[in-house]
Structures are given as C-alpha cells and as structure tokens.
Coordinates of C-alpha atoms and ligand atoms in Angstrom, one line a residue:
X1 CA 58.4 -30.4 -5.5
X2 CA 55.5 -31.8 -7.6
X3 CA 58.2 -34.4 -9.4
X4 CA 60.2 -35.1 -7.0
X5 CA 60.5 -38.6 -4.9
X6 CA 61.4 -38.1 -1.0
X7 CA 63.4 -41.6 -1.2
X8 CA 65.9 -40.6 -4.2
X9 CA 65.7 -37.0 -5.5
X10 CA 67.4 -34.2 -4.1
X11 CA 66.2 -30.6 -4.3
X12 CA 68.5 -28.1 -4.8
X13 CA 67.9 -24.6 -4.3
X14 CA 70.4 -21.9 -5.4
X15 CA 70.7 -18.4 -4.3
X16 CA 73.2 -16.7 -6.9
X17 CA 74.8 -14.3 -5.5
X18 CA 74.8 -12.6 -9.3
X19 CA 70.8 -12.4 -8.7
X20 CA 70.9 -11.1 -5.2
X21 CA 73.2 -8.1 -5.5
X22 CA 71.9 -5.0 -3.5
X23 CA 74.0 -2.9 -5.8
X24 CA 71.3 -3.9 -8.3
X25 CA 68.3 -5.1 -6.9
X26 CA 65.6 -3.4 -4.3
X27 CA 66.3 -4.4 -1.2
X28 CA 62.7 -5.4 -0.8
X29 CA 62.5 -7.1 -3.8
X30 CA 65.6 -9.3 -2.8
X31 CA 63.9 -9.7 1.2
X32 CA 61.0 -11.2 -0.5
X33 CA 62.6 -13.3 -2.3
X34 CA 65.3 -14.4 -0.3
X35 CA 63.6 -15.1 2.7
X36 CA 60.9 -17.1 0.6
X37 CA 63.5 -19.9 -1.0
X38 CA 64.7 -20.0 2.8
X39 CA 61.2 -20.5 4.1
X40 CA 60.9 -22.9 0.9
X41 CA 63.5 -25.0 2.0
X42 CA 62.8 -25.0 5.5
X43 CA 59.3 -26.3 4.5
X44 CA 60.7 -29.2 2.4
X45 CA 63.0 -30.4 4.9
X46 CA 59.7 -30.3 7.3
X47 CA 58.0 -32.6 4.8
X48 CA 61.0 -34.6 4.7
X49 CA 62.6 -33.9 1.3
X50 CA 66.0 -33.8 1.0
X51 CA 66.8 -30.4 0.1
X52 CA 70.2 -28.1 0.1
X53 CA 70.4 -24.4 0.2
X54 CA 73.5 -23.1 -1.5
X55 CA 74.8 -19.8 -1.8
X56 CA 77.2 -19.7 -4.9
X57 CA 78.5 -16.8 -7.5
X58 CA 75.7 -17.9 -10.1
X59 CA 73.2 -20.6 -10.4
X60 CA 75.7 -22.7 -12.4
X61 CA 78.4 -22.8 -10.2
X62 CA 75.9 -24.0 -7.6
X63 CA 74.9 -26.7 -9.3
X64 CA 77.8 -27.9 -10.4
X65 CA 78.9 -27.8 -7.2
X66 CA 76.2 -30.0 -5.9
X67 CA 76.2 -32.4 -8.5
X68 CA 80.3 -33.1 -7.7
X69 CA 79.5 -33.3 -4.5
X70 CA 76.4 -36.0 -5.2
X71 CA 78.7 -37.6 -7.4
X72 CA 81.8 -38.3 -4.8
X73 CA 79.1 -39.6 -2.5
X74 CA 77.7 -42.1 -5.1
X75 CA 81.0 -43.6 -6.0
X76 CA 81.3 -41.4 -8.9
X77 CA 77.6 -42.2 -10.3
X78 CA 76.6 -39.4 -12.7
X79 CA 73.7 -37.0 -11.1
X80 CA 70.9 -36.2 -13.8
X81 CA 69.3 -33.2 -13.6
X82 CA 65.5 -32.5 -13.4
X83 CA 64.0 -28.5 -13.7
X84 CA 61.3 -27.0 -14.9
X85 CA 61.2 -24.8 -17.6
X86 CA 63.1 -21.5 -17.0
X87 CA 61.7 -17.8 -16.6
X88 CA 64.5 -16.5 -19.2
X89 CA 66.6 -17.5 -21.9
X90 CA 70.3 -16.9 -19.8
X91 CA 68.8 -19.6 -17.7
X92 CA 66.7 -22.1 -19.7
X93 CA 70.8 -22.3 -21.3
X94 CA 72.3 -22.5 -18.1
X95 CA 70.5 -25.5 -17.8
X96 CA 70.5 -26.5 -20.9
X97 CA 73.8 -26.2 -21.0
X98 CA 74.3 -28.4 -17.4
X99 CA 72.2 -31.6 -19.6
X100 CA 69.1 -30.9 -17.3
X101 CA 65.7 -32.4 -18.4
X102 CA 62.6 -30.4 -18.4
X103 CA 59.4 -30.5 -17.4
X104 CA 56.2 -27.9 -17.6
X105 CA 56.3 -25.1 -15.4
X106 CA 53.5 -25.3 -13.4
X107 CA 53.8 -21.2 -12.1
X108 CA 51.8 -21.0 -15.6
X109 CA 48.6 -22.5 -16.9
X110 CA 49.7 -23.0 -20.6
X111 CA 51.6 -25.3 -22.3
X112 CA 54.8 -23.4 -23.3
X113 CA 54.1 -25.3 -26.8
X114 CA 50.5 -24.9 -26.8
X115 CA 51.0 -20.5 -26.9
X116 CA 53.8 -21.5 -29.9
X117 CA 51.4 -23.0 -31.9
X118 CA 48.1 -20.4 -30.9
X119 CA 51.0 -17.3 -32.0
X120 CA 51.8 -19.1 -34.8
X121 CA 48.4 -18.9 -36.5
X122 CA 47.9 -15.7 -35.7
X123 CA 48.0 -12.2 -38.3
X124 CA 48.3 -10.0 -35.4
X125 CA 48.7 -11.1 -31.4
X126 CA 45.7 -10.0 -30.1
X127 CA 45.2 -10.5 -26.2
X128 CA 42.0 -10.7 -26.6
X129 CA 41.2 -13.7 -28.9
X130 CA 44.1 -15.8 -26.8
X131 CA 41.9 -14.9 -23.6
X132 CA 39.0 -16.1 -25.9
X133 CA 40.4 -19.2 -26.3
X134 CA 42.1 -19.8 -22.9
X135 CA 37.9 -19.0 -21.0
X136 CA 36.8 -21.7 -23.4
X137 CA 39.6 -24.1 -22.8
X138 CA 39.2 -23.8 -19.2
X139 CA 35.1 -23.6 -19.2
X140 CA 35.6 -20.5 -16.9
X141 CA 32.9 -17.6 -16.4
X142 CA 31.3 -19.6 -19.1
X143 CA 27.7 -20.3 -20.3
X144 CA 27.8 -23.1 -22.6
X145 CA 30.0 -21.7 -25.6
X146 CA 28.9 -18.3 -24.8
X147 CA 30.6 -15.7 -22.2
X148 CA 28.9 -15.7 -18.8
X149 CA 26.9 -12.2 -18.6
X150 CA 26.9 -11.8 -22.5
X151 CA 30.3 -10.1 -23.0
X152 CA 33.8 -11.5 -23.2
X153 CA 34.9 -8.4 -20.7
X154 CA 33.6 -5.8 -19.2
X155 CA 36.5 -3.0 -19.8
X156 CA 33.9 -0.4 -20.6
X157 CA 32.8 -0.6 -16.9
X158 CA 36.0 -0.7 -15.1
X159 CA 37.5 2.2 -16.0
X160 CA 36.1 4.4 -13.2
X161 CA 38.0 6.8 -11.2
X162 CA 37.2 6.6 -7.4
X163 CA 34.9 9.0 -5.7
X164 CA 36.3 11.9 -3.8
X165 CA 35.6 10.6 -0.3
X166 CA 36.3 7.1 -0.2
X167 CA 36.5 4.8 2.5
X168 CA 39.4 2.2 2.0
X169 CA 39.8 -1.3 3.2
X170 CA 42.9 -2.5 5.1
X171 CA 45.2 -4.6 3.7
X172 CA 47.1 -7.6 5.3
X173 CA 50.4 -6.6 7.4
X174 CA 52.8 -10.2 7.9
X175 CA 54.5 -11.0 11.2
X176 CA 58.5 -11.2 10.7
X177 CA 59.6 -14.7 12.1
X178 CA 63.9 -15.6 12.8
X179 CA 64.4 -16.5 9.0
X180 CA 63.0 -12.9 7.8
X181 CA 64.9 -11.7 10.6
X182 CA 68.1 -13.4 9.4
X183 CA 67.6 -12.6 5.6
X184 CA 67.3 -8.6 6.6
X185 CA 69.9 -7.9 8.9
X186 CA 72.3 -10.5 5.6
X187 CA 71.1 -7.9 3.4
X188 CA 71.6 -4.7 5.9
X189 CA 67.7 -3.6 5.3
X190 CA 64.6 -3.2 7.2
X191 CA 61.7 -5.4 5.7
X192 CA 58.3 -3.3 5.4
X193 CA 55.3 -5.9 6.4
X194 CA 53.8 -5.7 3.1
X195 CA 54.8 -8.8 1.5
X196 CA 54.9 -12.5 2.7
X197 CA 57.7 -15.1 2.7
X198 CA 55.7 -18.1 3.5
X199 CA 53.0 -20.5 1.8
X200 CA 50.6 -19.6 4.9
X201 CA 51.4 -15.8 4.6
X202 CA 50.5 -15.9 0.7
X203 CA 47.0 -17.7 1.2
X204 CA 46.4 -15.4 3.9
X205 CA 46.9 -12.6 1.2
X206 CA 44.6 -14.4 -1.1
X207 CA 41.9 -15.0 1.3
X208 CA 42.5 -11.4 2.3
X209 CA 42.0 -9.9 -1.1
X210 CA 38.7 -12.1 -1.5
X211 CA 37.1 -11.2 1.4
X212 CA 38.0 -7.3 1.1
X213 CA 38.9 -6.4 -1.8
X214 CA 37.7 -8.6 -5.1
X215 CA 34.2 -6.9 -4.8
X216 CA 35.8 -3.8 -5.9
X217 CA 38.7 -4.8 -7.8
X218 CA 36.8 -4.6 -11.3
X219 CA 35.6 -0.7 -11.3
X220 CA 38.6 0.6 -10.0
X221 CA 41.4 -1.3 -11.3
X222 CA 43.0 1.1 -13.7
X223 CA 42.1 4.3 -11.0
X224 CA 45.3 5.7 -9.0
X225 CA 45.0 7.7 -5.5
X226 CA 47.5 9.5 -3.8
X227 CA 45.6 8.1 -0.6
X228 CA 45.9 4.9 -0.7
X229 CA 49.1 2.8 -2.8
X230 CA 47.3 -0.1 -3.6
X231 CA 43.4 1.1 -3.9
X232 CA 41.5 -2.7 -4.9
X233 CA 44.7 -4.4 -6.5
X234 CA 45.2 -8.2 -5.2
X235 CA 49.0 -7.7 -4.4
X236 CA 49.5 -11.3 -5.5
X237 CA 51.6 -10.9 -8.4
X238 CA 54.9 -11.6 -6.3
X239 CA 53.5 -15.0 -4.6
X240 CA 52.4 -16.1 -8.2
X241 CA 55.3 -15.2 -9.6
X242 CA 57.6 -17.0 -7.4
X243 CA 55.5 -20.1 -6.6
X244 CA 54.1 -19.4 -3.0
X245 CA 51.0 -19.9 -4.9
X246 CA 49.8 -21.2 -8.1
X247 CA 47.7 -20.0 -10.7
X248 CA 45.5 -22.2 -10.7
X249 CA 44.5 -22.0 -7.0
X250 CA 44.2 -18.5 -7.3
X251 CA 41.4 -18.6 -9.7
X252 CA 39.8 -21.5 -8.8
X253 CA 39.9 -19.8 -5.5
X254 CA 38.2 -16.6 -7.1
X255 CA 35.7 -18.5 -8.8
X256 CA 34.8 -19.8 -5.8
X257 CA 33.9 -16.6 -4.4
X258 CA 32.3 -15.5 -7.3
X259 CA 30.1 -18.4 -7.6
X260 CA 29.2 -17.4 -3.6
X261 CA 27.2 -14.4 -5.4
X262 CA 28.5 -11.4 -3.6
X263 CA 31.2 -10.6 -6.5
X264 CA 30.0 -8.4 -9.7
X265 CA 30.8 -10.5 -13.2
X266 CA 33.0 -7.3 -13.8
X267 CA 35.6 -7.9 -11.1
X268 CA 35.7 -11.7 -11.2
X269 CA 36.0 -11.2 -15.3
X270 CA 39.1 -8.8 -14.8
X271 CA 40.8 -10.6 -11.9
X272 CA 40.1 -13.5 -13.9
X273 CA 41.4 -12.1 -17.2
X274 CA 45.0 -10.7 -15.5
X275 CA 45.7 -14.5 -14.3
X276 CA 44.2 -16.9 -17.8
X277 CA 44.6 -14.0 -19.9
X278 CA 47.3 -11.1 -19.7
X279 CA 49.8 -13.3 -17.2
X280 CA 49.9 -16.3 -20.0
X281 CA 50.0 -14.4 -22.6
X282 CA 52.9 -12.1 -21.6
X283 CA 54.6 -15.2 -20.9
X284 CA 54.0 -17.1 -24.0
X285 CA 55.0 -13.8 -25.8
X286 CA 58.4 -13.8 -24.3
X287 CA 59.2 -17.1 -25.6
X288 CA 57.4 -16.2 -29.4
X289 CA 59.2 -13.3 -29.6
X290 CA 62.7 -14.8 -29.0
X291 CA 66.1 -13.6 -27.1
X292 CA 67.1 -11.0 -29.2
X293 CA 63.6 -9.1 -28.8
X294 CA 65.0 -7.7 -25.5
X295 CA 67.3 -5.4 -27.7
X296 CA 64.8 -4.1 -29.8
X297 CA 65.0 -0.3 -30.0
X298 CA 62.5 0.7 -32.7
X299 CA 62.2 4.7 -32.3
X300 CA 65.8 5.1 -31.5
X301 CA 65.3 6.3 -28.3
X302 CA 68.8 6.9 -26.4
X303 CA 68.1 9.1 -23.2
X304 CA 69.6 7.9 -20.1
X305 CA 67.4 6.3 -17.6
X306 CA 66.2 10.0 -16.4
X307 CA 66.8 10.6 -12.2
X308 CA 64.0 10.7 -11.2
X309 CA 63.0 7.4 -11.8
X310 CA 66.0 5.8 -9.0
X311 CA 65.1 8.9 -6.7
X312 CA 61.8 10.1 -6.1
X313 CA 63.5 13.8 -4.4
X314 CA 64.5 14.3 -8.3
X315 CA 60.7 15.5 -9.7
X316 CA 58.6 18.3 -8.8
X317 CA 55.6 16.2 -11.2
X318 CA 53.9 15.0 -8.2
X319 CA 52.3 11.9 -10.2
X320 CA 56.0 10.4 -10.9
X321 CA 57.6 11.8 -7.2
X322 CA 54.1 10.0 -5.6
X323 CA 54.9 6.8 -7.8
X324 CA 58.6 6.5 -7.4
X325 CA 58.3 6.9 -3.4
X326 CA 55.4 3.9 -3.6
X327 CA 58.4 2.0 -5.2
X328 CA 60.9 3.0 -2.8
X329 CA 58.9 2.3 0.2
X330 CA 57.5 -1.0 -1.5
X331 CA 58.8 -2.2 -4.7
X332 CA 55.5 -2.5 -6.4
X333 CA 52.8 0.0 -7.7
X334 CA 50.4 -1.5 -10.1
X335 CA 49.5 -1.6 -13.7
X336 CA 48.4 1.9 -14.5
X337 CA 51.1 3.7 -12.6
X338 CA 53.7 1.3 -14.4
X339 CA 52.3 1.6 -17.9
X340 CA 50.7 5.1 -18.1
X341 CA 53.4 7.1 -15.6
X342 CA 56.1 5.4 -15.6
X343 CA 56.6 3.3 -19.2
X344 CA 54.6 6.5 -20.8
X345 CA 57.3 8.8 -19.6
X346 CA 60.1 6.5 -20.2
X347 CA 58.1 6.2 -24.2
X348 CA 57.6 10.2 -24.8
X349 CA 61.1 11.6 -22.9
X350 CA 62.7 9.1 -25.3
X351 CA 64.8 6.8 -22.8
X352 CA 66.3 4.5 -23.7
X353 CA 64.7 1.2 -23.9
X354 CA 67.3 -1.3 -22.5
X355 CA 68.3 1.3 -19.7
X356 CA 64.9 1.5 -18.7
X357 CA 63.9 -2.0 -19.0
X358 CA 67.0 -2.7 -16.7
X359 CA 65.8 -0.2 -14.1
X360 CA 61.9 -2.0 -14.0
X361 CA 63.6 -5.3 -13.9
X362 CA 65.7 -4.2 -10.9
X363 CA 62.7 -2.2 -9.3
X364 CA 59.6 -4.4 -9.2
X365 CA 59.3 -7.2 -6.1
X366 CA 57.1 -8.9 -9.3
X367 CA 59.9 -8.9 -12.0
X368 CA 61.6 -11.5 -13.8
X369 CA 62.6 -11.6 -17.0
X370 CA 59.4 -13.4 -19.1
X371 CA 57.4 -10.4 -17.8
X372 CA 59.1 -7.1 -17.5
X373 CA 60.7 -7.9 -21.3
X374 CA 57.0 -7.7 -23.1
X375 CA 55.7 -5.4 -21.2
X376 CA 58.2 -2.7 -21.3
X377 CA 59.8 -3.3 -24.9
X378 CA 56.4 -4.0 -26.2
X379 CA 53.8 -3.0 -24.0
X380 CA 55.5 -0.2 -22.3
X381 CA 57.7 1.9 -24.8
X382 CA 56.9 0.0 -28.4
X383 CA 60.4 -0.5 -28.9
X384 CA 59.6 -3.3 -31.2
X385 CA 57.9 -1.1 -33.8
X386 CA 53.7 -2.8 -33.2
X387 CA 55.0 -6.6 -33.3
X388 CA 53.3 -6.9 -29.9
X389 CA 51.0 -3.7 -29.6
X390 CA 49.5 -2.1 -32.4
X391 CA 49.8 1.3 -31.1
X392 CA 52.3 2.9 -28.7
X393 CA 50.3 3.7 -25.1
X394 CA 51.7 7.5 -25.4
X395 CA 49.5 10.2 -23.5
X396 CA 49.3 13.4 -22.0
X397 CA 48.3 14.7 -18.8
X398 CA 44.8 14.1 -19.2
X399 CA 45.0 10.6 -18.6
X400 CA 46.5 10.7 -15.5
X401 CA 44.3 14.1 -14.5
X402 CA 40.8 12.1 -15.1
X403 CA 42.2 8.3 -12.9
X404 CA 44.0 10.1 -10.1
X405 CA 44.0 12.8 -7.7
X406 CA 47.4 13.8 -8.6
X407 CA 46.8 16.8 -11.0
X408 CA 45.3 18.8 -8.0
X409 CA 48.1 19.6 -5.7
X410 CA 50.7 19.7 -8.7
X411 CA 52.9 22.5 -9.7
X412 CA 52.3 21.4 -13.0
X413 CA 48.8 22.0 -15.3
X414 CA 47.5 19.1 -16.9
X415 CA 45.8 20.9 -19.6
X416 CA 48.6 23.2 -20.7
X417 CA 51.3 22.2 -23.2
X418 CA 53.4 25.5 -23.3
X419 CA 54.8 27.8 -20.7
X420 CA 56.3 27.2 -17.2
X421 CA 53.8 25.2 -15.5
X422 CA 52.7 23.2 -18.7
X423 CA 52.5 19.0 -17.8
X424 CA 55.7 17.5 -18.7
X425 CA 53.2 14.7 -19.8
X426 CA 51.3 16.9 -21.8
X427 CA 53.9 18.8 -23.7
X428 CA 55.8 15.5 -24.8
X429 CA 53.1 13.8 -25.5
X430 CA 52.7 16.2 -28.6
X431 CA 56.4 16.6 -29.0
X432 CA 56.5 12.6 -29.3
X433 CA 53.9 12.8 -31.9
X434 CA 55.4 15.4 -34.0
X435 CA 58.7 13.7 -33.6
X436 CA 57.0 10.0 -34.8
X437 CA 54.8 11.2 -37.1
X438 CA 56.0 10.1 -40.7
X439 CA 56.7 6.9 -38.6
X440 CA 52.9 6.5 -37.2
X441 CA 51.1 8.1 -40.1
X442 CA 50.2 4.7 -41.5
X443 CA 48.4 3.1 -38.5
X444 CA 44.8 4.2 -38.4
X445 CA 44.7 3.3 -34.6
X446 CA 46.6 6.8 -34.8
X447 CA 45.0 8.5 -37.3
X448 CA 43.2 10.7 -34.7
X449 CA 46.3 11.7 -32.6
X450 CA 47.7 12.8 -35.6
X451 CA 44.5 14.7 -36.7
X452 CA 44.9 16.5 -32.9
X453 CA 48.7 17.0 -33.6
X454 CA 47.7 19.1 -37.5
X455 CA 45.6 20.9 -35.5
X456 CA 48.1 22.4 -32.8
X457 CA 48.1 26.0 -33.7
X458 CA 51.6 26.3 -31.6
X459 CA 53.8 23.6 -32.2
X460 CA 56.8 25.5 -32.9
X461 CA 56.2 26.3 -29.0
X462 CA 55.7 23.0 -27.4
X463 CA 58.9 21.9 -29.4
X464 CA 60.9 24.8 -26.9
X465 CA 59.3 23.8 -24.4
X466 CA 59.8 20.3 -24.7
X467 CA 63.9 21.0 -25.4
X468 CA 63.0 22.8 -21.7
X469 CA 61.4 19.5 -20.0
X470 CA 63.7 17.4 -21.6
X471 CA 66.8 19.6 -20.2
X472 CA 65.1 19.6 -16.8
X473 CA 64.0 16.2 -16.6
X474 CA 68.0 14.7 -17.0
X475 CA 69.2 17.7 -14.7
X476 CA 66.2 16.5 -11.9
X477 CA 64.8 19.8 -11.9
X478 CA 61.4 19.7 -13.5
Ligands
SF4_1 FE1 51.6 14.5 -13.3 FE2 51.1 16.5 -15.1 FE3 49.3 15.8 -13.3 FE4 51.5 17.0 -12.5 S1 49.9 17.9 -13.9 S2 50.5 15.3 -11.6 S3 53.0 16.2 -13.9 S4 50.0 14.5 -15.0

C-alpha cells in the first residue's frame, strides 16, 4: 500500500487456496488470517485504491489470472508487477519467476542486504552482537554510545518464575463483525475472540499490552502457568507478522511508554530486543542460511511427529497435554513452551526434523516460513549441527519444574530419571546425551552436561527406560 498510486496501480490480493487448506492448517490460524486480507481489502477500497480479492489454486495462478485479465482491458498492454520481498523462497520464485519487481519489505526493520553483509563478517552468528549493532543503529535505549542502564540486557533479571498467588491482568477479547462472520462459517469453524482481523483491533492489542502488561513483561517472560495461557506476553507476533502493524510502530510505541517512566529498563530492553533483535535476526538468518537449510537433519533423527503433539488427549505429561490444548484452543503459546516443551521434546525423543517443522508451521497463528525454519531447525532441534546455535537447548524436567507450575499435579516426577513415574523429559534428556555424546564432546558449551552424564551411576537403566518412553510416547500412552 506504501508504493502504490490510487490513479494507476492495482492491488491484488490472493488467497491460494494451497495456503488455506483446513486439512493442513489450524482453523484459527487460517480465521486470522483470512479474515484480515478481507478486512485489508475492504480497507483499501475504503481509501479508494483499486484493489481485487481473488481466490485461486495458488498465488500464481491468481496472478496470472489478474494480469490477463488487466491485459485484455488495456488493449493487450503488458501489466508489470510490483511486490515486496517475499517471506519464503517457493514464493520470492513465484514471483520471480512472474518478472515481478521488488521492493523492501517493510514488516522488517532491516535491509535484507544489510543482515547479508553483517552475517557475512561474522565467525560465529551471535544474536547478541547483531542486537548490538541494530540498538546503536537505531539510537534505541541508548546513552550516547553506551547501553541505557549500563548493560546491553538484562537476561539475568528476567528469568523469574511467578509467585504462587498471582493476580493476573485481563487481556483484550475482539468483537466478530459480518466479514469474520463470513470467513468462519467458509471455513466451517467457530473463531475464539483472541486475535484481531482489523488495523483498529491490532492497535487496540498494542495499546492494551502497554497499558497492562509491558510493566511486567520483562521478569516473567520465559515463566509458564497453568493459570493463565499468556501470563505478560504481548500477543503481537501475529499482527506484526502479517502487517496489521509494523515494527516500527510497535517500538516506537513502547519507547514511548517507557520514556513515560512507569516501565522498568528490563521489560522495555526485552520487548525491545524480541522486535530489533531476535525477529530481524531470525529473518535475516533464513535468507543467510539458504533454501536447502530447511532439510538439514544433523543428528539423524527419524521419529514420526509423535501424537501427542496434533492431540492433546494423547499425553498423560501434563506440561505437553496443558501446552498442546493452549494450541488447540488458540494457535499460539509463547516462546518457552515452544522452545523448552515442545522443540525440546521434539530434540531429545528424536523426531524427525522436517515432520516436526511441518507440524509448527501448520500450528502457530504466527508462522510463516522465514520464522518457524530457524527457529525449529536451528533454534529448536539443532538439526543443522551449531551453524546457528552453538549448543542444542536439550533439558530435563528441571527446567520446566523451576518456570511452571506444571510439575505439581503431574503423574510424572521431575527429579527422577528411572522407573514408572520418572519425567519423560528427564530420562531423555540423559538418553539424548549419551546417545550424542562422541558427537558433542568437542563443544565446551557442553562440557558440563557431559561431566553430569560420566557421572550417572545407572545409565544402563535410563537407556530401558527411555526404550519405555520412547515406545509410549508413539503409542500415546505415556
Ligand atoms: Fe512435564 Fe515432567 Fe513436569 Fe510432568 S514432571 S509436567 S512431564 S516436566
């Protein structure tokens, strides 16, 4: 919309019918997303763009379609095409491949070529110094060249898990208008109210999240409650994602507040950091690392996508059954249920990495291809061997034990690693150790793992046992 000219362009939106099949997708995610291109278009043709809406079998055949049909009504003139830059390889061809031009992206804050060259230079690809550089670049939470508050983040202090009693704030419910109507009864679903299909409903999030939630945001981002789904997290990840609201916005909005003096440095740092630092990065990653990196499958792992992760009823581990329902009932959990339950299951019980990179892809309300790609094949399950990560984020029960109330009301035991009511977590946690070992034993970021693993008096045991989870977890019975 930023490009185009209300007196001579023509903005064509495409739903592909390939992208938008329920036998694939959650319904939710495909609501959302649906019903936010038809709002979209709605809202151009308001401000008095010319703008079609066509369904077709895949995004080329729509505009192919379109451009004939421009074409015939020009006397045959040719119809150039104008996009900007695509979320994933099969697409930037598709339109590559249709002669469009290209412009910056502006759902991201980074010069696609700007990352290139940063990755380029770089021995390993810490997060870190790109966050570095992107805080100086755009002078934010700055103090001259130094870091506001004397430290780059403040990780150390937002790691805390929340206090027994704990009294939650609400979070924003959205009114269903005739278009959401239309959308769910198209798709055969009922909508929850969580998410918004409109411009308004996605400032209203972000205005929402300020007011209640960004206070808190820093200190208990990585903790997980069986009380409340989305504890302090923004729940703006979908709107960024799909362009009901911009990056930029968002932080300038955030700074804003911060700069109003009732938001600790540590909160505005890590919302801050998730937005300049984590979201570009991720991004620019997908397009250093290349197509084929989708395929990587490093530690060989060839499970089957387990059951319980498409059907919640399939666990008795109450973390996973908990985490799975939030997905049914939502499409979303955030990043510490994705990466430490879900991606550190998927890592230790050995699933395959393409099966369960299509299954997050399919899941998440948030997904799309430039993000769930790093952060499962490299974040999630270090199926690319440490190109990305320099360790694998593999863990046992204790983890989840000390950030969420789970462990309590579990059939399971946390702390044991043998026997019938040892952790799933915990017992292939060490068997994915001993199984990796001569694979890890170079990388001193896993030199004390290791040591732990030398140690284990009974490792002949947790290998039975973990033959026992293993055997469980494909039948749906542990
Ligand atoms: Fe999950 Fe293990 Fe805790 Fe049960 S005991 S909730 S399986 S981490």
């Amino acid at each position: 919309m930023a490009y185009a000219d209300k007196s001579t362009d023509m903005i064509l939106l495409v739903e592909s019918a390939r992208m938008v099949d329920p036998k694939v997708y959650h319904p939710e995610r495909l609501f959302f997303l649906v019903s936010s291109a038809r709002h979209f278009h709605a809202e151009l043709l308001e401000k008095g763009f010319n703008a079609i809406y066509r369904k077709a079998p895949t995004t080329a055949n729509g505009i192919r379609e379109v451009q004939a049909e421009l074409a015939k009504k020009n006397k045959g003139a040719s119809i150039p095409i104008l996009a900007a830059q695509q979320s994933s390889y099969r697409l930037q061809a598709t339109l590559e491949s249709l002669g469009a031009k290209f412009v910056e992206n502006d759902f991201f804050l980074t010069p696609r070529s700007l990352f290139l060259s940063w990755a380029a230079d770089q021995k390993s690809y810490l997060m870190e110094n790109f966050y570095r550089k992107q805080r100086t670049r755009f002078g934010l939470l700055m103090d001259g060249a130094k870091p506001l508050g004397g430290q780059w983040n403040f990780d150390k202090e937002n790691r805390e898990p929340l206090p027994k009693k704990y009294e939650w704030q609400p979070y924003l419910h959205h009114k269903r208008d005739e278009i959401d109507q239309e959308v769910a009864q198209s798709l055969g679903m009922t909508p929850t109210t969580t998410w918004a299909t409109t411009r308004s409903g996605a400032l209203k999030a972000l205005k929402h999240f300020l007011e209640n939630h960004f206070e808190n945001f820093g200190r208990y981002e990585d903790a997980i409650s069986s009380e409340n789904w989305a504890v302090h997290h923004s729940l703006l990840s979908p709107y960024i994602n799909n362009g009901l609201l911009l990056p930029g916005e968002v932080v300038k909005a955030a700074v804003k507040k911060f700069e109003g003096g009732d938001i600790p440095i540590a909160s505005a740092e890590a919302f801050i950091r998730q937005i300049i630092g984590w979201r570009e990065y991720i991004n620019g990653m997908y397009w250093h690392l290349g197509p084929d990196y989708k395929e990587a499958n490093h530690l060989r792992a060839n499970r089957k996508l387990l059951p319980l992760f498409t059907d919640s009823s399939a666990t008795k581990m109450n973390c996973l059954a908990s985490t799975v329902k939030d997905i049914e009932d939502r499409s979303w959990v955030h990043h510490i249920p994705r990466l430490m339950i879900l991606s550190n299951l998927a890592l230790i019980a050995g699933v395959n990495p393409q099966e369960f990179l299509g299954w997050m892809r399919a899941a998440f309300i948030d997904a799309s291809d430039w993000v769930m790609v790093p952060n499962v094949i490299g974040m999630g399950v270090h199926a690319d061997g440490g190109q990305m990560m320099t360790k694998p984020y593999a863990s046992g029960g204790a983890y989840i034990s000390r950030m969420s109330n789970y462990c309590g009301s579990c059939i399971y035991d946390p702390k044991k690693r043998t026997g019938e009511t040892a952790c799933p977590f915990t017992t292939l946690y060490w068997n994915f150790l001993d199984e990796h070992a001569d694979e890890f034993k170079g990388n001193h970021r896993m030199a004390q793992q290791l040591a732990g693993l030398k140690r284990l008096s009974d490792l002949p045991d947790v290998r039975d046992r973990a033959k026992e989870v293993l055997r469980g977890l494909e039948k749906g019975t542990i």
